[in-house]
C-alpha cells in the first residue's frame, strides 16, 4: 500500500510539470501569433493606403476613375497566400482544415456564400471614401466598432465578456479613428456630395463588421467540434489562409464578372495611359496595392482567429492615425502634421495597450483556473 501511494505521489508532479510546459508553449505561441498578425494588419493597411494616395495623386483627373478596380484590388491578391498555405500543409501532414473539420458541406457552402457577399459588399461600398471628404468618412466608418460590438453580443452572447478596460479601449479607438483626417485619397475636391454616399459609407462599416463576426463564428464552430472530440487537434493558422483563399477567390470571380459586365475594363488602358508616372509605375502601384491588401487581410482575419472580431476591428481603426502620419511624411497631399494627428496617435496607442492588457489579464485568469 505504501509503495503504491508513493508511486502515485511521484507521478503527480511530473504530470503537472508536463501540462505547465505545454500551457507555457501554447501561451507563447498565442502571443507570437497576435504580434505577427498586428504587424501584418498595420503594415498592409499603411502600404495599401499610401499606394492608393499615390495612385490618385498621379492619375488623370479629367477622366473617370475606375471604381471596381479599387474594389477588386482588395481581394485579387489571394494567390500570394497559396505558398504559405501549402507550406503549412506540408509541415504538418494531418493539418485540420475548415473543409475537413466536421462542418457539413451544406453549412460550409452557406457560410462561404455569406462571407463572400459581405466581402463583396464591403469592397464595393468602401469606395465611397473617394466621393466624400475623408473627414466625414472617418466619422461614419468608425461606427464599425459599434456594429462589431453589437453583433458580437448578439452572436457570442455566452462567450464574449466586456469589462472596463475593453470599454476604455473602444472609446480610445473611436477617438483615434474620428481624428484621422488625412488618411484618405485626394480625389474628392467638391463642397457638396449626395446623401446616398453617406448611406454607402455606413453600409461599408456595417458589412465589414458582419464579415469579421461571421468569420469568427466559423472559427468557433470549428473549435467547438474539436473540443467535442479528444482525437481532433485544435485548428492552426492554416485555417486563416484557407478561409481567405476560398472567400477571396469567390469574391474575385464575382467582381471580375461585374467588372466586365459594367464595361469598366475599357477604362483600364485609358487610366494607365493617363497616369503621370508612366505605365510601369501604374502596374507596380496596382500590384503593390493587391499584395498589401492581402497582407492586411491575413493580419485582420488572423486576429479574429487568435483573439476576437472586436480586437481585430480595434487594430484596423487604430491604424488610421499611423496612415495619416505616413501620408504627411511622403508628401502625397498638402496636409501637415497637426495636433489632431498627434492626439489620434496617442489615442490609438492607449486603445491597443488597454486591449492587450485585457488579453493578458484573461490569460492570467485562465492559468489560475487550471492550476
Coordinates of C-alpha atoms in Angstrom, one line a residue:
X1 CA 0.0 0.0 0.0
X2 CA 2.8 2.4 0.9
X3 CA 4.7 1.7 -2.4
X4 CA 1.6 2.3 -4.5
X5 CA 0.8 5.6 -2.8
X6 CA 4.5 6.6 -3.1
X7 CA 4.4 5.8 -6.9
X8 CA 1.3 8.0 -7.3
X9 CA 3.0 10.8 -5.3
X10 CA 5.9 10.7 -7.7
X11 CA 3.8 10.7 -10.9
X12 CA 1.5 13.6 -10.0
X13 CA 4.1 16.5 -10.0
X14 CA 5.7 15.1 -13.2
X15 CA 2.3 15.2 -14.9
X16 CA 1.7 18.8 -13.7
X17 CA 5.1 19.9 -14.9
X18 CA 4.3 18.5 -18.4
X19 CA 1.0 20.3 -18.5
X20 CA 2.6 23.5 -17.4
X21 CA 5.2 23.2 -20.1
X22 CA 2.6 22.7 -22.8
X23 CA 0.5 25.6 -21.5
X24 CA 3.5 27.8 -21.4
X25 CA 4.4 26.9 -25.0
X26 CA 0.9 27.4 -26.1
X27 CA 0.7 30.8 -24.4
X28 CA 4.0 32.0 -26.1
X29 CA 2.8 30.8 -29.5
X30 CA -0.5 32.7 -29.0
X31 CA 1.3 35.9 -28.2
X32 CA 3.6 35.4 -31.1
X33 CA 0.6 34.9 -33.4
X34 CA -1.1 38.1 -32.1
X35 CA 2.1 40.2 -32.5
X36 CA 2.7 38.9 -36.1
X37 CA -0.9 39.5 -37.1
X38 CA -0.8 43.0 -35.7
X39 CA 2.3 43.8 -37.7
X40 CA 0.7 42.3 -40.9
X41 CA -2.5 44.3 -40.4
X42 CA -0.8 47.6 -39.7
X43 CA 1.9 47.2 -42.4
X44 CA -0.6 46.0 -45.0
X45 CA -3.1 48.8 -44.4
X46 CA -0.4 51.5 -44.3
X47 CA 1.2 50.4 -47.6
X48 CA -2.2 49.9 -49.3
X49 CA -3.4 53.4 -48.3
X50 CA -0.1 55.1 -49.3
X51 CA -0.2 53.4 -52.7
X52 CA -3.8 54.4 -53.0
X53 CA -2.9 58.0 -52.4
X54 CA -0.1 57.8 -54.8
X55 CA -2.4 56.5 -57.5
X56 CA -5.0 59.2 -57.0
X57 CA -2.3 61.9 -56.9
X58 CA -0.8 60.9 -60.3
X59 CA -3.9 59.8 -62.2
X60 CA -5.5 61.8 -65.0
X61 CA -8.2 63.8 -63.0
X62 CA -10.0 64.7 -66.2
X63 CA -11.1 61.0 -66.6
X64 CA -13.5 59.0 -64.5
X65 CA -11.6 56.8 -62.0
X66 CA -12.1 53.1 -62.1
X67 CA -14.3 52.3 -59.1
X68 CA -14.5 48.5 -59.5
X69 CA -10.7 48.2 -60.0
X70 CA -10.1 49.7 -56.5
X71 CA -12.6 47.2 -55.1
X72 CA -11.0 44.3 -57.0
X73 CA -7.6 45.1 -55.6
X74 CA -8.8 44.3 -52.1
X75 CA -9.3 40.6 -52.9
X76 CA -7.5 39.7 -56.1
X77 CA -4.1 39.2 -54.5
X78 CA -5.1 35.9 -52.9
X79 CA -2.7 33.8 -55.0
X80 CA 0.2 35.0 -52.9
X81 CA -1.3 33.1 -49.9
X82 CA -1.1 29.7 -51.7
X83 CA 2.6 29.2 -51.0
X84 CA 2.4 29.8 -47.2
X85 CA -0.8 27.7 -47.1
X86 CA 0.9 24.8 -48.9
X87 CA 3.8 25.2 -46.5
X88 CA 1.5 24.7 -43.6
X89 CA 0.1 21.6 -45.2
X90 CA 3.5 20.0 -45.9
X91 CA 4.8 20.9 -42.5
X92 CA 2.0 19.0 -40.7
X93 CA 0.5 16.2 -42.7
X94 CA -2.6 15.9 -40.5
X95 CA -3.5 19.6 -40.6
X96 CA -7.0 20.3 -39.5
X97 CA -8.8 22.4 -42.1
X98 CA -12.3 24.0 -42.4
X99 CA -13.2 21.8 -45.3
X100 CA -12.3 18.6 -43.3
X101 CA -13.1 19.8 -39.7
X102 CA -16.5 18.2 -39.4
X103 CA -18.7 21.1 -40.7
X104 CA -21.2 19.8 -43.2
X105 CA -20.8 20.7 -46.8
X106 CA -24.2 22.4 -46.9
X107 CA -23.4 24.6 -43.9
X108 CA -20.0 25.3 -45.3
X109 CA -21.4 26.4 -48.6
X110 CA -23.9 28.7 -46.9
X111 CA -21.1 30.2 -44.7
X112 CA -18.8 30.9 -47.6
X113 CA -21.7 32.4 -49.6
X114 CA -22.4 34.7 -46.7
X115 CA -18.8 35.6 -46.2
X116 CA -18.3 36.3 -49.9
X117 CA -21.5 38.5 -50.0
X118 CA -20.2 40.5 -47.1
X119 CA -16.7 40.8 -48.6
X120 CA -18.1 41.9 -51.9
X121 CA -20.4 44.5 -50.4
X122 CA -17.6 45.9 -48.2
X123 CA -15.2 46.2 -51.1
X124 CA -17.9 48.0 -53.2
X125 CA -19.2 50.3 -50.5
X126 CA -15.8 51.2 -49.1
X127 CA -15.0 53.2 -52.3
X128 CA -17.4 55.8 -51.1
X129 CA -14.5 57.3 -49.2
X130 CA -13.3 58.7 -52.6
X131 CA -16.6 60.6 -53.1
X132 CA -16.9 62.4 -49.8
X133 CA -14.4 64.3 -47.6
X134 CA -12.3 61.8 -45.7
X135 CA -13.0 63.7 -42.5
X136 CA -16.7 62.8 -43.0
X137 CA -15.9 59.2 -44.0
X138 CA -13.8 58.5 -40.9
X139 CA -16.6 59.7 -38.6
X140 CA -19.0 57.4 -40.4
X141 CA -16.7 54.4 -40.8
X142 CA -15.8 54.5 -37.2
X143 CA -19.3 53.2 -36.4
X144 CA -18.0 49.8 -37.4
X145 CA -16.7 49.5 -33.9
X146 CA -20.2 49.8 -32.5
X147 CA -21.6 47.4 -35.1
X148 CA -18.9 44.8 -34.3
X149 CA -19.6 45.1 -30.6
X150 CA -23.4 44.8 -31.2
X151 CA -23.1 41.8 -33.5
X152 CA -20.6 40.1 -31.1
X153 CA -23.0 40.5 -28.2
X154 CA -25.9 39.0 -30.4
X155 CA -23.9 36.1 -31.8
X156 CA -21.5 35.3 -29.0
X157 CA -23.6 36.4 -26.0
X158 CA -22.4 33.5 -23.9
X159 CA -18.7 33.7 -24.8
X160 CA -17.8 37.4 -25.0
X161 CA -17.2 39.3 -21.8
X162 CA -16.9 43.1 -21.6
X163 CA -15.0 44.8 -18.8
X164 CA -14.0 48.4 -18.1
X165 CA -10.6 48.0 -19.9
X166 CA -12.3 46.8 -23.1
X167 CA -14.7 49.7 -23.0
X168 CA -11.9 52.1 -22.4
X169 CA -10.1 50.6 -25.4
X170 CA -13.1 51.0 -27.6
X171 CA -13.6 54.6 -26.5
X172 CA -9.9 55.4 -27.3
X173 CA -10.3 53.7 -30.7
X174 CA -13.3 55.7 -31.6
X175 CA -11.5 59.0 -30.9
X176 CA -8.4 57.7 -32.8
X177 CA -10.4 56.9 -35.9
X178 CA -12.5 60.0 -35.8
X179 CA -9.4 62.3 -35.5
X180 CA -7.7 60.7 -38.5
X181 CA -8.4 63.4 -41.1
X182 CA -5.7 62.8 -43.7
X183 CA -5.6 59.1 -44.3
X184 CA -7.7 59.1 -47.4
X185 CA -7.2 59.7 -51.1
X186 CA -7.3 63.2 -52.6
X187 CA -9.9 62.5 -55.3
X188 CA -12.7 64.5 -53.6
X189 CA -12.4 68.2 -54.2
X190 CA -16.1 69.3 -54.1
X191 CA -18.1 71.0 -51.4
X192 CA -21.3 69.1 -51.8
X193 CA -22.0 65.4 -52.0
X194 CA -25.0 63.1 -52.4
X195 CA -26.6 61.8 -49.3
X196 CA -26.6 58.3 -50.8
X197 CA -22.9 58.3 -50.5
X198 CA -23.3 58.7 -46.7
X199 CA -25.5 55.6 -46.7
X200 CA -22.9 53.6 -48.7
X201 CA -20.3 54.6 -46.1
X202 CA -22.5 53.3 -43.3
X203 CA -23.1 50.1 -45.4
X204 CA -19.3 49.7 -45.7
X205 CA -18.9 49.8 -41.9
X206 CA -21.9 47.5 -41.4
X207 CA -20.7 44.8 -43.8
X208 CA -17.1 45.0 -42.5
X209 CA -18.4 44.3 -39.0
X210 CA -20.7 41.5 -40.2
X211 CA -17.7 40.0 -42.1
X212 CA -15.5 39.8 -39.1
X213 CA -18.2 38.4 -36.8
X214 CA -19.2 35.7 -39.4
X215 CA -15.6 34.7 -39.8
X216 CA -15.3 34.4 -36.0
X217 CA -18.4 32.2 -35.9
X218 CA -16.8 29.8 -38.5
X219 CA -13.7 29.5 -36.3
X220 CA -15.8 29.0 -33.2
X221 CA -17.8 26.2 -34.9
X222 CA -14.5 24.5 -35.9
X223 CA -13.1 24.9 -32.4
X224 CA -16.2 23.5 -30.7
X225 CA -16.2 20.4 -33.0
X226 CA -12.5 19.9 -32.0
X227 CA -13.3 20.2 -28.3
X228 CA -16.1 17.7 -28.6
X229 CA -13.7 15.0 -29.7
X230 CA -10.5 14.2 -27.9
X231 CA -8.9 12.7 -31.1
X232 CA -9.1 16.0 -33.0
X233 CA -6.3 18.6 -32.9
X234 CA -7.0 22.2 -32.4
X235 CA -7.1 24.3 -35.7
X236 CA -3.9 26.1 -36.6
X237 CA -3.2 29.3 -38.5
X238 CA -3.7 27.3 -41.7
X239 CA -7.5 27.8 -41.4
X240 CA -7.0 31.5 -41.7
X241 CA -5.2 31.2 -45.0
X242 CA -7.7 28.6 -46.2
X243 CA -10.7 30.8 -45.5
X244 CA -9.1 33.8 -47.1
X245 CA -8.1 31.9 -50.3
X246 CA -11.5 30.4 -50.8
X247 CA -13.5 33.5 -50.0
X248 CA -11.2 35.9 -51.9
X249 CA -11.3 33.6 -54.9
X250 CA -15.1 33.5 -55.0
X251 CA -15.3 37.3 -54.4
X252 CA -12.8 37.9 -57.1
X253 CA -14.8 35.9 -59.6
X254 CA -17.9 37.9 -58.8
X255 CA -16.1 41.2 -59.0
X256 CA -14.4 40.3 -62.3
X257 CA -17.8 39.4 -63.8
X258 CA -19.3 42.7 -62.7
X259 CA -16.1 44.4 -63.9
X260 CA -16.6 43.2 -67.5
X261 CA -20.4 43.5 -67.5
X262 CA -20.2 47.1 -66.4
X263 CA -17.7 47.9 -69.2
X264 CA -15.1 49.3 -66.8
X265 CA -12.4 47.1 -68.4
X266 CA -12.4 49.6 -71.3
X267 CA -11.3 52.3 -69.0
X268 CA -8.2 50.5 -67.7
X269 CA -6.0 51.3 -70.7
X270 CA -7.1 55.0 -70.7
X271 CA -6.4 55.1 -67.0
X272 CA -3.0 53.6 -67.4
X273 CA -2.1 56.0 -70.3
X274 CA -3.2 59.0 -68.3
X275 CA -1.0 58.0 -65.3
X276 CA 1.6 60.8 -65.0
X277 CA 4.4 58.4 -63.7
X278 CA 4.1 56.0 -66.7
X279 CA 2.7 52.6 -67.3
X280 CA 5.3 50.7 -65.4
X281 CA 4.7 52.8 -62.2
X282 CA 0.9 52.2 -62.7
X283 CA 1.3 48.5 -62.8
X284 CA 3.6 48.5 -59.8
X285 CA 1.2 50.6 -57.9
X286 CA -1.7 48.3 -58.6
X287 CA 0.3 45.1 -57.9
X288 CA 1.6 46.7 -54.7
X289 CA -2.0 47.5 -53.6
X290 CA -3.2 44.0 -54.2
X291 CA -0.3 42.4 -52.2
X292 CA -0.7 45.0 -49.4
X293 CA -4.4 44.3 -49.1
X294 CA -3.9 40.6 -48.8
X295 CA -1.2 41.2 -46.1
X296 CA -3.8 43.3 -44.3
X297 CA -6.5 40.7 -44.6
X298 CA -4.2 38.0 -43.2
X299 CA -3.4 40.1 -40.2
X300 CA -7.1 41.1 -39.6
X301 CA -8.5 37.6 -40.0
X302 CA -5.6 36.2 -38.0
X303 CA -6.5 38.5 -35.1
X304 CA -10.1 37.3 -35.4
X305 CA -8.8 33.7 -35.1
X306 CA -6.4 34.4 -32.3
X307 CA -8.4 36.9 -30.2
X308 CA -11.8 38.2 -31.4
X309 CA -13.6 40.2 -34.0
X310 CA -13.7 43.2 -31.7
X311 CA -9.9 43.3 -31.2
X312 CA -9.4 42.9 -34.9
X313 CA -11.6 45.9 -35.6
X314 CA -9.8 47.9 -32.9
X315 CA -6.4 47.3 -34.6
X316 CA -7.9 48.2 -38.0
X317 CA -9.3 51.5 -36.8
X318 CA -6.2 52.4 -34.7
X319 CA -4.0 52.1 -37.8
X320 CA -5.7 55.1 -39.4
X321 CA -3.6 57.7 -37.4
X322 CA -0.5 55.9 -38.5
X323 CA -1.6 56.1 -42.1
X324 CA -2.2 59.8 -41.7
X325 CA 1.3 60.2 -40.4
X326 CA 2.8 58.3 -43.4
X327 CA 0.7 60.3 -45.9
X328 CA 2.1 63.5 -44.5
X329 CA 5.6 62.1 -44.4
X330 CA 5.6 61.1 -48.0
X331 CA 4.0 64.4 -49.0
X332 CA 1.3 62.8 -51.1
X333 CA -1.1 65.6 -50.0
X334 CA -0.9 69.2 -48.7
X335 CA -1.8 68.1 -45.2
X336 CA 0.5 68.8 -42.4
X337 CA 1.2 67.1 -39.1
X338 CA -1.1 68.8 -36.7
X339 CA -2.3 68.4 -33.1
X340 CA -5.2 66.2 -34.2
X341 CA -2.8 63.6 -35.7
X342 CA -0.8 63.6 -32.5
X343 CA -3.9 63.1 -30.4
X344 CA -5.1 60.4 -32.7
X345 CA -1.8 58.5 -32.4
X346 CA -1.9 58.8 -28.6
X347 CA -5.5 57.5 -28.5
X348 CA -4.6 54.6 -30.8
X349 CA -1.7 53.6 -28.6
X350 CA -3.8 53.7 -25.5
X351 CA -6.6 51.8 -27.1
X352 CA -4.3 48.9 -28.2
X353 CA -2.4 48.9 -24.9
X354 CA -5.8 48.7 -23.0
X355 CA -7.0 45.8 -25.1
X356 CA -3.6 43.9 -24.8
X357 CA -3.9 44.3 -21.1
X358 CA -7.4 42.7 -21.3
X359 CA -5.9 39.7 -23.2
X360 CA -3.0 39.4 -20.7
X361 CA -5.4 39.5 -17.8
X362 CA -7.7 36.9 -19.3
X363 CA -4.8 34.5 -19.9
X364 CA -3.6 35.0 -16.3
X365 CA -7.1 34.2 -15.0
X366 CA -7.2 31.1 -17.2
X367 CA -3.9 29.9 -15.8
X368 CA -5.2 30.4 -12.2
X369 CA -8.3 28.4 -13.1
X370 CA -6.3 25.5 -14.5
X371 CA -3.7 25.4 -11.6

